[in-house]
Short mmCIF file of C-alpha atoms and ligand atoms in Angstrom, two decimals:
data_model
loop_
_atom_site.label_atom_id
_atom_site.label_comp_id
_atom_site.label_asym_id
_atom_site.label_seq_id
_atom_site.Cartn_x
_atom_site.Cartn_y
_atom_site.Cartn_z
CA MET X 1 -3.57 16.30 18.12
CA THR X 2 -5.50 19.37 17.01
CA VAL X 3 -3.92 22.80 17.46
CA ALA X 4 -5.55 26.21 17.25
CA ALA X 5 -2.79 28.06 15.39
CA PRO X 6 -0.44 26.10 13.14
CA PRO X 7 3.09 26.85 14.39
CA ALA X 8 5.22 25.13 11.73
CA LEU X 9 5.25 24.71 7.95
CA LYS X 10 1.61 25.03 6.91
CA LEU X 11 0.65 22.51 4.26
CA THR X 12 -1.73 23.29 1.43
CA ASN X 13 -3.89 21.25 -0.95
CA TYR X 14 -3.17 20.88 -4.65
CA ILE X 15 -6.35 21.47 -6.64
CA ASN X 16 -6.80 22.40 -10.30
CA GLY X 17 -3.06 22.89 -10.79
CA GLN X 18 -2.66 25.25 -7.83
CA TRP X 19 -1.48 25.02 -4.24
CA ILE X 20 -4.40 26.30 -2.20
CA ASP X 21 -4.61 27.29 1.47
CA SER X 22 -7.21 25.35 3.36
CA PRO X 23 -9.89 27.39 5.13
CA THR X 24 -10.28 24.67 7.78
CA THR X 25 -9.81 25.37 11.48
CA ASP X 26 -8.83 21.74 12.04
CA TRP X 27 -5.07 21.16 11.83
CA ARG X 28 -2.85 18.29 12.89
CA ASP X 29 0.85 18.27 13.72
CA VAL X 30 3.15 16.18 11.56
CA VAL X 31 5.72 14.82 13.99
CA ASN X 32 9.09 13.17 13.36
CA PRO X 33 8.68 9.86 15.22
CA ALA X 34 12.39 9.60 16.00
CA THR X 35 12.92 13.08 17.43
CA GLY X 36 9.47 14.29 18.47
CA GLU X 37 10.05 17.45 16.42
CA THR X 38 7.01 19.01 14.72
CA LEU X 39 7.78 19.13 11.01
CA ALA X 40 4.62 20.75 9.71
CA THR X 41 0.93 21.14 10.28
CA VAL X 42 -1.54 19.56 7.93
CA PRO X 43 -5.08 20.76 7.29
CA LEU X 44 -7.95 18.35 7.76
CA ALA X 45 -9.98 19.54 4.82
CA ASP X 46 -13.78 19.53 4.64
CA ALA X 47 -16.40 18.44 2.11
CA ALA X 48 -16.36 21.82 0.31
CA GLU X 49 -12.65 21.44 -0.46
CA VAL X 50 -13.27 17.90 -1.69
CA ASN X 51 -16.06 19.22 -3.90
CA HIS X 52 -13.67 21.81 -5.34
CA ALA X 53 -11.15 19.07 -6.20
CA VAL X 54 -13.78 16.76 -7.68
CA GLU X 55 -15.29 19.51 -9.84
CA ALA X 56 -11.83 20.46 -11.13
CA ALA X 57 -11.05 16.80 -11.87
CA ALA X 58 -14.42 16.35 -13.59
CA ALA X 59 -13.81 19.45 -15.73
CA ALA X 60 -10.36 18.20 -16.74
CA TRP X 61 -11.58 14.72 -17.64
CA PRO X 62 -13.17 15.13 -21.12
CA GLU X 63 -10.00 16.60 -22.62
CA TRP X 64 -7.70 14.19 -20.73
CA ARG X 65 -9.77 11.24 -21.86
CA ARG X 66 -9.45 12.35 -25.50
CA THR X 67 -5.67 12.71 -25.17
CA PRO X 68 -4.14 9.69 -26.94
CA PRO X 69 -2.69 7.10 -24.52
CA ALA X 70 0.76 7.57 -26.05
CA ASP X 71 0.57 11.26 -25.14
CA ARG X 72 -0.91 10.61 -21.71
CA ILE X 73 2.15 8.62 -20.69
CA GLN X 74 4.68 11.30 -21.66
CA PRO X 75 4.33 13.11 -18.28
CA LEU X 76 4.93 9.74 -16.59
CA PHE X 77 8.26 9.33 -18.40
CA LYS X 78 9.21 12.79 -17.09
CA LEU X 79 7.99 11.85 -13.64
CA LYS X 80 10.16 8.74 -13.59
CA MET X 81 13.25 10.81 -14.40
CA LEU X 82 12.38 13.35 -11.70
CA MET X 83 11.78 10.62 -9.14
CA GLU X 84 15.14 9.03 -9.95
CA GLU X 85 16.85 12.40 -9.68
CA HIS X 86 15.24 13.12 -6.31
CA LEU X 87 15.50 9.65 -4.78
CA ASP X 88 17.62 10.89 -1.87
CA ASP X 89 15.25 13.80 -1.22
CA PHE X 90 12.33 11.39 -1.07
CA GLY X 91 14.37 9.14 1.22
CA ARG X 92 15.05 11.95 3.69
CA ILE X 93 11.44 13.17 3.74
CA ILE X 94 10.08 9.65 4.28
CA THR X 95 12.54 8.93 7.07
CA GLN X 96 11.73 12.21 8.77
CA GLU X 97 7.98 11.82 8.77
CA ASN X 98 7.63 8.03 8.94
CA GLY X 99 10.71 6.93 10.89
CA LYS X 100 11.92 4.07 8.67
CA THR X 101 15.61 4.05 7.77
CA PHE X 102 16.96 6.06 4.85
CA ALA X 103 17.77 2.82 2.97
CA GLU X 104 14.24 1.48 3.55
CA ALA X 105 12.77 4.80 2.43
CA LYS X 106 14.73 4.78 -0.80
CA ALA X 107 13.84 1.13 -1.42
CA GLU X 108 10.17 2.04 -1.08
CA MET X 109 10.59 4.75 -3.73
CA ARG X 110 12.18 2.19 -6.07
CA ARG X 111 8.90 0.27 -5.94
CA ALA X 112 7.00 3.51 -6.57
CA ILE X 113 9.11 4.21 -9.66
CA GLU X 114 8.54 0.65 -10.87
CA ASN X 115 4.78 1.35 -10.95
CA VAL X 116 5.33 4.49 -13.01
CA GLU X 117 7.39 2.44 -15.46
CA VAL X 118 4.73 -0.24 -15.78
CA ALA X 119 1.96 2.34 -16.37
CA CYS X 120 4.00 3.69 -19.29
CA GLY X 121 2.97 0.50 -21.10
CA ILE X 122 -0.69 1.56 -21.15
CA PRO X 123 -0.96 1.90 -24.96
CA LEU X 124 -0.41 -1.84 -25.10
CA MET X 125 -2.03 -2.88 -21.82
CA MET X 126 -5.23 -0.93 -22.33
CA GLN X 127 -6.08 -2.60 -25.62
CA GLY X 128 -9.33 -4.49 -25.90
CA TYR X 129 -10.06 -7.46 -28.13
CA ASN X 130 -12.27 -8.34 -31.05
CA LEU X 131 -13.74 -11.17 -33.10
CA GLU X 132 -14.89 -10.98 -36.70
CA ASP X 133 -17.98 -12.88 -37.79
CA VAL X 134 -19.59 -13.56 -34.44
CA ALA X 135 -22.51 -14.15 -36.81
CA ARG X 136 -22.39 -13.87 -40.62
CA GLY X 137 -21.16 -10.35 -41.46
CA ILE X 138 -21.25 -9.25 -37.82
CA ASP X 139 -18.15 -8.25 -35.83
CA GLU X 140 -17.77 -7.70 -32.11
CA ILE X 141 -15.17 -5.60 -30.29
CA MET X 142 -14.39 -4.86 -26.66
CA ILE X 143 -13.05 -1.36 -25.94
CA ARG X 144 -11.71 -0.14 -22.59
CA GLN X 145 -12.70 3.36 -21.58
CA PRO X 146 -11.65 5.37 -18.52
CA LEU X 147 -14.15 5.85 -15.70
CA GLY X 148 -13.83 9.59 -15.01
CA VAL X 149 -12.82 10.93 -11.58
CA VAL X 150 -11.23 8.34 -9.28
CA ALA X 151 -9.73 8.66 -5.79
CA ALA X 152 -7.27 6.87 -3.51
CA ILE X 153 -6.88 6.93 0.27
CA THR X 154 -3.54 5.74 1.60
CA PRO X 155 -1.91 4.75 4.94
CA PHE X 156 1.10 6.03 6.87
CA ASN X 157 3.48 3.11 6.49
CA PHE X 158 4.54 3.60 2.86
CA PRO X 159 4.03 7.34 2.27
CA GLY X 160 5.81 7.21 -1.09
CA MET X 161 5.10 3.80 -2.59
CA ILE X 162 1.42 3.15 -1.93
CA PRO X 163 -0.02 6.24 -3.69
CA PHE X 164 1.91 5.02 -6.75
CA TRP X 165 0.04 1.70 -6.70
CA PHE X 166 -2.79 3.82 -8.08
CA LEU X 167 -1.87 7.23 -9.48
CA PRO X 168 0.15 6.19 -12.59
CA TYR X 169 -2.39 3.58 -13.76
CA ALA X 170 -5.37 5.85 -13.09
CA ILE X 171 -4.10 8.74 -15.18
CA ALA X 172 -2.45 6.66 -17.91
CA THR X 173 -5.79 4.93 -18.56
CA GLY X 174 -7.38 8.38 -18.96
CA ASN X 175 -8.96 9.08 -15.57
CA THR X 176 -8.45 12.13 -13.42
CA PHE X 177 -7.20 11.33 -9.94
CA ILE X 178 -7.55 12.65 -6.39
CA LEU X 179 -5.28 11.49 -3.57
CA LYS X 180 -5.91 11.71 0.14
CA PRO X 181 -2.66 10.68 1.81
CA SER X 182 -2.36 9.73 5.46
CA GLU X 183 -2.53 12.86 7.59
CA ARG X 184 0.35 11.45 9.65
CA VAL X 185 2.78 11.54 6.69
CA PRO X 186 1.62 14.19 4.20
CA LEU X 187 5.06 15.61 3.32
CA THR X 188 6.14 12.87 0.93
CA MET X 189 3.15 13.38 -1.34
CA ARG X 190 3.52 17.15 -1.12
CA PHE X 191 6.98 16.65 -2.62
CA ALA X 192 5.71 14.13 -5.20
CA PHE X 193 3.03 16.58 -6.33
CA GLU X 194 5.66 19.33 -6.65
CA LEU X 195 7.40 17.01 -9.09
CA LEU X 196 4.12 16.10 -10.84
CA GLU X 197 3.60 19.81 -11.38
CA LYS X 198 6.78 19.87 -13.48
CA THR X 199 5.70 17.07 -15.80
CA GLY X 200 3.30 19.07 -17.95
CA LEU X 201 0.13 17.32 -16.77
CA PRO X 202 -2.89 19.51 -17.52
CA LYS X 203 -4.48 21.15 -14.49
CA GLY X 204 -7.07 19.06 -12.68
CA VAL X 205 -5.66 15.70 -13.83
CA VAL X 206 -4.11 15.05 -10.41
CA SER X 207 -5.19 16.64 -7.11
CA LEU X 208 -4.10 16.28 -3.51
CA VAL X 209 -6.51 16.86 -0.65
CA ASN X 210 -5.13 16.50 2.87
CA GLY X 211 -7.35 15.38 5.70
CA GLY X 212 -8.97 12.53 7.56
CA LYS X 213 -12.38 10.86 7.74
CA ALA X 214 -14.34 13.89 6.50
CA VAL X 215 -12.37 13.93 3.25
CA VAL X 216 -12.78 10.18 2.84
CA ASP X 217 -16.53 10.32 3.38
CA ALA X 218 -16.91 13.28 1.01
CA LEU X 219 -14.95 11.45 -1.71
CA ILE X 220 -17.05 8.31 -1.34
CA ASP X 221 -20.31 10.22 -1.29
CA HIS X 222 -19.55 12.61 -4.17
CA PRO X 223 -21.66 11.57 -7.17
CA LYS X 224 -18.87 12.44 -9.63
CA VAL X 225 -16.28 10.11 -8.04
CA ARG X 226 -16.53 6.79 -9.87
CA ALA X 227 -14.03 4.60 -8.01
CA ILE X 228 -12.27 4.41 -4.66
CA SER X 229 -8.98 2.68 -3.84
CA PHE X 230 -8.06 2.26 -0.20
CA VAL X 231 -5.10 0.87 1.72
CA GLY X 232 -5.08 0.84 5.53
CA SER X 233 -6.40 -1.07 8.52
CA THR X 234 -9.11 -3.73 8.25
CA PRO X 235 -11.88 -1.89 10.18
CA VAL X 236 -11.51 1.20 7.95
CA ALA X 237 -11.23 -0.96 4.80
CA ARG X 238 -14.46 -2.71 5.73
CA TYR X 239 -16.19 0.60 6.47
CA ILE X 240 -15.11 2.19 3.16
CA TYR X 241 -16.03 -0.90 1.15
CA ALA X 242 -19.52 -0.91 2.63
CA ARG X 243 -20.07 2.83 2.23
CA ALA X 244 -18.76 2.84 -1.35
CA GLY X 245 -20.93 -0.18 -2.14
CA GLU X 246 -24.00 1.64 -0.87
CA LYS X 247 -23.20 4.50 -3.23
CA GLY X 248 -22.74 2.10 -6.12
CA LYS X 249 -19.02 2.82 -6.49
CA ARG X 250 -16.30 0.57 -7.80
CA CYS X 251 -14.03 -0.09 -4.85
CA GLN X 252 -10.84 -1.95 -3.86
CA CYS X 253 -9.86 -1.92 -0.17
CA GLN X 254 -6.63 -3.43 1.14
CA GLY X 255 -6.73 -4.07 4.87
CA GLY X 256 -4.54 -5.20 7.75
CA ALA X 257 -2.56 -8.38 8.13
CA LYS X 258 -1.10 -11.06 10.35
CA ASN X 259 1.52 -12.77 8.23
CA HIS X 260 2.88 -16.23 8.93
CA VAL X 261 6.08 -17.96 8.04
CA ILE X 262 6.50 -21.69 8.47
CA VAL X 263 10.06 -22.82 9.16
CA LEU X 264 10.70 -26.47 8.38
CA PRO X 265 13.64 -28.29 9.98
CA ASP X 266 15.27 -28.74 6.54
CA ALA X 267 15.44 -24.97 5.96
CA ASP X 268 18.78 -23.18 5.75
CA ILE X 269 18.38 -21.70 9.23
CA GLN X 270 21.07 -19.06 8.79
CA MET X 271 19.44 -17.72 5.60
CA ALA X 272 15.95 -18.02 7.09
CA THR X 273 17.03 -16.07 10.17
CA GLN X 274 18.47 -13.19 8.21
CA ILE X 275 15.47 -12.92 5.88
CA ILE X 276 12.80 -13.37 8.57
CA SER X 277 14.55 -10.91 10.85
CA ASP X 278 14.43 -8.30 8.09
CA SER X 279 10.77 -9.09 7.42
CA ALA X 280 9.68 -8.96 11.07
CA PHE X 281 11.75 -5.97 12.20
CA GLY X 282 12.37 -3.99 9.01
CA CYS X 283 10.36 -0.74 8.92
CA ALA X 284 9.88 -1.42 12.68
CA GLY X 285 7.40 -4.16 11.77
CA GLN X 286 5.11 -1.60 10.16
CA ARG X 287 4.80 -3.35 6.82
CA CYS X 288 1.57 -4.99 5.78
CA LEU X 289 3.77 -7.87 4.59
CA ALA X 290 5.86 -8.07 7.77
CA VAL X 291 6.13 -11.60 9.10
CA SER X 292 4.61 -11.48 12.55
CA VAL X 293 4.24 -15.16 13.43
CA ALA X 294 6.89 -17.81 12.79
CA VAL X 295 5.52 -21.34 12.99
CA THR X 296 8.34 -23.77 13.62
CA ILE X 297 8.22 -27.50 12.97
CA GLY X 298 10.42 -30.19 14.56
CA GLU X 299 13.89 -29.16 15.61
CA ALA X 300 13.45 -25.73 13.94
CA GLN X 301 11.68 -24.80 17.18
CA LYS X 302 15.05 -24.65 18.94
CA THR X 303 17.46 -23.84 16.11
CA PHE X 304 15.36 -21.01 14.65
CA ARG X 305 14.40 -19.62 18.08
CA ASP X 306 17.99 -19.37 19.19
CA SER X 307 19.26 -17.81 15.98
CA ILE X 308 16.42 -15.29 15.53
CA ALA X 309 16.76 -14.14 19.15
CA ASP X 310 20.46 -13.61 18.60
CA ALA X 311 19.98 -11.73 15.29
CA ALA X 312 17.16 -9.53 16.61
CA SER X 313 19.08 -8.57 19.74
CA LYS X 314 21.93 -7.22 17.60
CA LEU X 315 19.83 -4.87 15.45
CA LYS X 316 20.83 -1.24 15.85
CA VAL X 317 17.79 0.88 16.64
CA GLY X 318 17.74 4.66 16.27
CA ASN X 319 17.13 7.62 14.00
CA GLY X 320 16.87 6.20 10.48
CA LEU X 321 18.91 9.07 9.04
CA GLU X 322 22.00 7.99 10.99
CA ASP X 323 24.55 5.63 9.47
CA GLY X 324 24.39 2.06 10.66
CA VAL X 325 20.85 2.30 12.06
CA GLN X 326 18.87 -0.79 11.03
CA MET X 327 15.50 -0.07 12.61
CA GLY X 328 13.63 3.16 13.33
CA PRO X 329 10.78 4.07 15.69
CA VAL X 330 7.07 3.30 15.37
CA ILE X 331 4.88 6.06 14.02
CA THR X 332 3.37 7.68 17.15
CA SER X 333 3.55 7.51 20.93
CA GLU X 334 0.02 6.00 20.87
CA SER X 335 1.31 3.31 18.57
CA LYS X 336 4.26 2.62 20.90
CA ASN X 337 1.86 2.29 23.86
CA ARG X 338 -0.40 0.01 21.86
CA VAL X 339 2.47 -2.26 20.75
CA GLU X 340 3.83 -2.44 24.31
CA SER X 341 0.44 -3.27 25.76
CA LEU X 342 -0.03 -6.03 23.18
CA ILE X 343 3.31 -7.51 24.24
CA SER X 344 2.01 -7.52 27.82
CA LEU X 345 -1.24 -9.11 26.64
CA GLY X 346 0.75 -11.86 24.95
CA GLU X 347 2.61 -12.47 28.20
CA LYS X 348 -0.70 -12.68 30.09
CA GLN X 349 -2.01 -15.13 27.53
CA GLY X 350 0.86 -17.52 28.13
CA ALA X 351 3.75 -16.38 25.90
CA LYS X 352 7.33 -16.08 27.19
CA VAL X 353 9.08 -12.82 26.40
CA LEU X 354 12.32 -14.06 24.89
CA LEU X 355 13.50 -10.61 23.83
CA ASP X 356 11.83 -7.56 25.37
CA GLY X 357 11.83 -4.27 23.46
CA ARG X 358 9.50 -2.42 25.82
CA ASN X 359 10.60 0.75 27.65
CA SER X 360 13.45 1.36 25.24
CA ARG X 361 15.44 4.55 25.53
CA ILE X 362 17.66 5.63 22.66
CA PRO X 363 20.37 8.11 23.71
CA LYS X 364 19.78 11.59 22.15
CA TYR X 365 16.26 10.54 21.13
CA GLU X 366 14.38 10.43 24.41
CA SER X 367 11.24 11.77 22.70
CA GLY X 368 11.26 9.11 19.97
CA ASN X 369 8.66 6.33 19.78
CA PHE X 370 11.10 3.46 20.01
CA VAL X 371 10.20 -0.15 20.68
CA LYS X 372 13.16 -2.49 20.24
CA PRO X 373 12.83 -5.89 18.54
CA THR X 374 10.69 -8.20 20.64
CA ILE X 375 10.25 -11.95 20.44
CA LEU X 376 7.40 -13.79 22.11
CA ASP X 377 8.04 -17.50 22.43
CA ASP X 378 5.49 -20.31 22.82
CA VAL X 379 2.56 -18.08 21.92
CA PRO X 380 -0.50 -20.32 22.36
CA ALA X 381 -1.91 -20.88 18.87
CA THR X 382 -5.44 -20.27 20.11
CA SER X 383 -4.67 -17.07 22.06
CA GLU X 384 -6.16 -13.75 20.97
CA LEU X 385 -2.69 -12.32 20.35
CA ALA X 386 -1.83 -15.08 17.87
CA ASP X 387 -4.23 -13.45 15.40
CA THR X 388 -4.11 -9.78 16.42
CA GLU X 389 -2.29 -7.38 14.12
CA ILE X 390 0.39 -5.73 16.27
CA PHE X 391 2.01 -3.57 13.54
CA GLY X 392 5.26 -3.16 15.43
CA PRO X 393 8.61 -4.95 15.78
CA VAL X 394 7.22 -8.04 17.50
CA LEU X 395 7.68 -11.61 16.28
CA SER X 396 5.60 -14.38 17.83
CA LEU X 397 6.87 -17.96 17.78
CA VAL X 398 4.35 -20.78 17.60
CA HIS X 399 5.27 -24.45 17.42
CA ALA X 400 3.35 -26.90 15.23
CA ASP X 401 3.44 -30.70 15.07
CA GLY X 402 3.78 -30.82 11.29
CA MET X 403 2.65 -29.19 8.04
CA ASP X 404 -0.99 -30.25 8.56
CA ASP X 405 -1.05 -28.60 11.95
CA ALA X 406 0.74 -25.46 10.68
CA LEU X 407 -1.56 -25.06 7.66
CA ALA X 408 -4.63 -25.54 9.88
CA PHE X 409 -3.33 -22.70 12.09
CA LEU X 410 -2.94 -20.42 9.05
CA GLU X 411 -6.41 -21.43 7.86
CA ARG X 412 -7.92 -20.20 11.14
CA SER X 413 -6.40 -16.72 10.74
CA ALA X 414 -8.80 -13.94 9.84
CA TYR X 415 -6.14 -12.44 7.55
CA GLY X 416 -4.61 -13.62 4.28
CA ASN X 417 -2.15 -11.01 3.08
CA GLN X 418 0.98 -13.16 2.95
CA ALA X 419 2.27 -16.58 3.96
CA SER X 420 5.84 -17.84 3.59
CA LEU X 421 7.64 -21.12 3.88
CA PHE X 422 11.33 -21.78 4.50
CA THR X 423 12.44 -25.19 3.32
CA SER X 424 14.82 -26.99 0.98
CA SER X 425 12.11 -29.43 -0.12
CA GLY X 426 10.45 -28.85 -3.49
CA SER X 427 7.45 -30.99 -2.65
CA ALA X 428 6.86 -29.19 0.66
CA ALA X 429 7.10 -25.90 -1.24
CA ARG X 430 4.61 -27.08 -3.85
CA ARG X 431 2.15 -28.23 -1.22
CA PHE X 432 2.47 -24.90 0.55
CA ARG X 433 1.96 -22.90 -2.63
CA TYR X 434 -1.10 -25.01 -3.38
CA GLU X 435 -2.74 -24.94 0.05
CA ALA X 436 -1.59 -21.82 1.93
CA PRO X 437 -4.62 -19.58 2.52
CA ALA X 438 -3.12 -16.22 1.54
CA GLY X 439 -2.87 -14.13 -1.61
CA ASN X 440 0.88 -13.38 -1.61
CA ILE X 441 3.06 -16.45 -1.11
CA GLY X 442 6.78 -16.52 -0.37
CA ILE X 443 9.00 -19.59 -0.70
CA ASN X 444 12.25 -18.77 1.08
CA ILE X 445 11.14 -15.12 0.81
CA GLY X 446 10.36 -12.91 3.79
CA VAL X 447 8.46 -10.03 2.20
CA ALA X 448 6.56 -11.44 -0.78
CA ALA X 449 5.72 -8.01 -2.20
CA PRO X 450 4.51 -8.47 -5.78
CA MET X 451 6.40 -6.55 -8.44
CA ALA X 452 4.38 -3.78 -10.12
CA TYR X 453 3.40 -6.05 -13.02
CA PHE X 454 1.63 -8.50 -10.68
CA PRO X 455 -1.44 -7.81 -8.52
CA PHE X 456 -0.98 -7.13 -4.81
CA SER X 457 -3.10 -10.07 -3.91
CA GLY X 458 -4.44 -9.97 -0.34
CA TRP X 459 -7.16 -12.41 0.74
CA LYS X 460 -9.70 -12.73 3.60
CA ASN X 461 -9.85 -9.67 5.90
CA SER X 462 -6.74 -8.26 4.20
CA PHE X 463 -8.72 -7.33 1.09
CA PHE X 464 -12.25 -6.32 0.18
CA GLY X 465 -13.05 -6.27 -3.52
CA ASP X 466 -12.08 -8.35 -6.50
CA LEU X 467 -9.63 -6.32 -8.59
CA HIS X 468 -6.35 -5.72 -6.76
CA GLY X 469 -3.85 -2.88 -7.07
CA GLN X 470 -1.00 -2.97 -9.63
CA GLY X 471 -0.49 -4.97 -12.81
CA ARG X 472 -3.32 -6.02 -15.12
CA ASP X 473 -5.86 -5.71 -12.30
CA ALA X 474 -5.15 -1.97 -12.23
CA ILE X 475 -6.12 -1.64 -15.88
CA GLU X 476 -9.32 -3.59 -15.26
CA PHE X 477 -10.12 -1.50 -12.20
CA TYR X 478 -9.63 1.85 -13.90
CA THR X 479 -11.54 1.08 -17.09
CA ASP X 480 -15.07 0.23 -18.13
CA LYS X 481 -15.49 -2.39 -20.79
CA LYS X 482 -17.67 -1.44 -23.72
CA VAL X 483 -18.74 -4.12 -26.19
CA VAL X 484 -19.72 -3.07 -29.70
CA ILE X 485 -21.48 -5.35 -32.21
CA GLU X 486 -21.45 -4.12 -35.81
CA ARG X 487 -23.27 -5.14 -38.99
CA TRP X 488 -22.71 -3.37 -42.30
CA ALA X 489 -24.87 -4.26 -45.30
CA LYS X 490 -22.87 -5.67 -48.25
CA GLU X 491 -24.83 -3.58 -50.77
CA HIS X 492 -23.40 -0.42 -49.27
CA SER X 493 -19.76 -1.44 -49.77
CA ARG X 494 -20.46 -2.35 -53.40
CA LYS X 495 -21.30 1.28 -54.16
CA PHE X 496 -17.63 2.27 -53.91
P1 LIG S 501 -5.66 3.56 8.88
O1 LIG S 501 -6.73 2.62 8.48
O2 LIG S 501 -5.69 4.15 10.23
O3 LIG S 501 -5.62 4.81 7.85
C1 LIG S 501 -5.56 4.64 6.47
C2 LIG S 501 -6.23 5.83 5.79
O4 LIG S 501 -7.61 5.85 6.17
C3 LIG S 501 -5.65 7.16 6.17
O5 LIG S 501 -5.57 7.97 5.02
C4 LIG S 501 -6.65 7.71 7.18
O6 LIG S 501 -6.74 9.11 7.15
C5 LIG S 501 -7.95 7.11 6.73
N1 LIG S 501 -8.86 6.83 7.86
C6 LIG S 501 -8.52 6.50 9.13
N2 LIG S 501 -9.63 6.30 9.87
C7 LIG S 501 -10.69 6.48 9.05
C8 LIG S 501 -12.09 6.41 9.23
N3 LIG S 501 -12.63 6.09 10.41
N4 LIG S 501 -12.88 6.68 8.18
C9 LIG S 501 -12.36 7.00 6.97
N5 LIG S 501 -11.03 7.08 6.75
C10 LIG S 501 -10.21 6.84 7.77
O7 LIG S 501 -4.27 2.80 8.59
P2 LIG S 501 -2.80 3.28 8.96
O8 LIG S 501 -2.61 3.20 10.44
O9 LIG S 501 -2.48 4.54 8.26
O10 LIG S 501 -1.95 2.14 8.25
C11 LIG S 501 -1.64 0.91 8.85
C12 LIG S 501 -2.60 -0.17 8.44
O11 LIG S 501 -2.63 -0.31 7.02
C13 LIG S 501 -2.20 -1.55 8.97
O12 LIG S 501 -3.36 -2.22 9.40
C14 LIG S 501 -1.59 -2.23 7.75
O13 LIG S 501 -1.64 -3.64 7.78
C15 LIG S 501 -2.44 -1.68 6.67
N6 LIG S 501 -1.79 -1.75 5.37
C16 LIG S 501 -2.25 -2.69 4.49
C17 LIG S 501 -1.63 -2.81 3.25
C18 LIG S 501 -2.10 -3.83 2.28
O14 LIG S 501 -1.61 -3.83 1.17
N7 LIG S 501 -3.02 -4.71 2.62
C19 LIG S 501 -0.55 -1.98 2.93
C20 LIG S 501 -0.12 -1.04 3.86
C21 LIG S 501 -0.75 -0.94 5.08
#
C-alpha cells in the first residue's frame, strides 16, 4: 500500500558509507504479518538514487580491487563475529517483519553466517591455474579478476539468509556490491548493514537501495552494473533474466518451485512424517524448498496420509515470538487470500480437503495473516493445482502406481528446485538420485538446502542461468577469467 506521509520509522538507503534519506514520494508500509502492526515505512527509490549508488560503487572499485584478497576478507571475519553476537536481534527482527518463528529466523541466520565463513576462504578459492611449456618456452596462466559493480535482488521469505548467498562472495572476490532487498522485509538488511558499517569496509563497497521494480530496472539497465543475481518468483526471474540478457549482463535468477517428495511403503513413516511436516509447514510453507506435493506409493497412501494429517493438525500456529509456536502467518493478507483461494481451486479440481486451514482465527491476533496447516488428499496428478506454486502451508497428496509413475509425474512439472525420496532401500535411492528431474535432491531429507560450499542448484523454471549461488559457482559468477600466454627469449635471461 502506498501512503502519502510515512507515519512510522522512516527507512533510509545506505550509499557511499552513509545513511541517506530518500527523496521519493512513494513509500510502502512494512507490516508485522502476525499482528498487523506497521513497523516502518520503506522508500521505493528511483533511478537517480540507483545511479548515486552505482557511481559510488564504481568509484570505490579500483581501490577495493587492488586490496589483497587476504585483506578483503578481514571485514568478513569481523562481520561473522558481529552476526554471532547479534543472532537473537536478527531473529526478533526477522520474526517481526516476516512472521516465521524465532527459532526458524535464527536458523536462517546460521545459514547466512555459514556463507560469510565460506567466503573467508577466497584467497584459496579465487586462485587460477597455469601450465608451463604449452609450447616450447611458452607458459600459460589463468587469472580470476573481479567484475566491478554487481547487484542482487532478493525475496521476502528469507530476509537474512538470501542476501548472504551473494554479498560475502561478491566483495571477497573484489567487486563492489549493491543490494535491493524485498520491500516487504527491509528491516533485516537495515540491521545487517548497520553491522557491516562497523567492519571497516571502505565506503561504497556495499550499498543498500530500498525499492521495487523501478530500482530493479535501473540496476539492470545501468551500464556500470556488470552482473545481476536474483531470487524470487518465476515470472520475475524470467523477466529479469531476459532484460539483463538484452543488456549483455551476466545474470543468475532463482525462481519459484513446486517440490515433490516420494514416500515409498518401506520408508520409516514416523520419521518421514516428522520431517515432511516440518518441510511442508515450516516457515508457513514459504520456503522455496518446502515440500508441497507428497507422492505416495502402495500402502504409504494410507499410512502416510493418516500420520501426516495427525501431525499437521497438532502444530501450534501463532505469533512466532511466543514460546511453543511452531508455525507463523503468511506474509500479507493478499497472500492469505491467494493461498485460501488456491485451496478452493484444488477442491474444485477434485481434491478432498483432509485438513482445512482456511478462515483461521488466532486469539489475540485477529489481524494476523494466518492460514493453518492444510492437506489436500487425492489431488488429481493432471490438475492445474498439482503444478501451481501455492507458497503457503498446504500439502497436496498424490498417489502413484510405482516409481515409474511417480518419476513421470515429477518429469511433467515445470519446476525443478528440489525432489526428495523417503525409503529404506539403497537401490531405490540410487535410482531416484540418478533420475529425479531436480537440482537439489533429498534422500530421507525434507529440505535439501545445500550447505554454503555447494551450489544452490535449481533446475527448469526454478532457475535461469548457468552459475548458481553459493560455493564454487559463486566464485565463477563473480570473476572474469583472463588467460595470459607468455614467451621470454632465452638470450635475455643469459644477460644476468
Ligand atoms: P517476488 O518475485 O515477488 O519478489 C522478489 C524480488 O523481486 C523483490 O525484491 C521484489 O521487489 C522484486 N520484484 C517484484 N516484482 C518485480 C517486477 N515486476 N520487476 C522487477 N522486480 C520485481 O518474490 P517474493 O514474493 O518476494 O518471494 C517468493 C518467491 O521467491 C517464491 O516464488 C519462491 O519460490 C521464490 N524463492 C525462490 C528461491 C530459490 O532459491 N529458487 C528462494 C527463495 C524464494
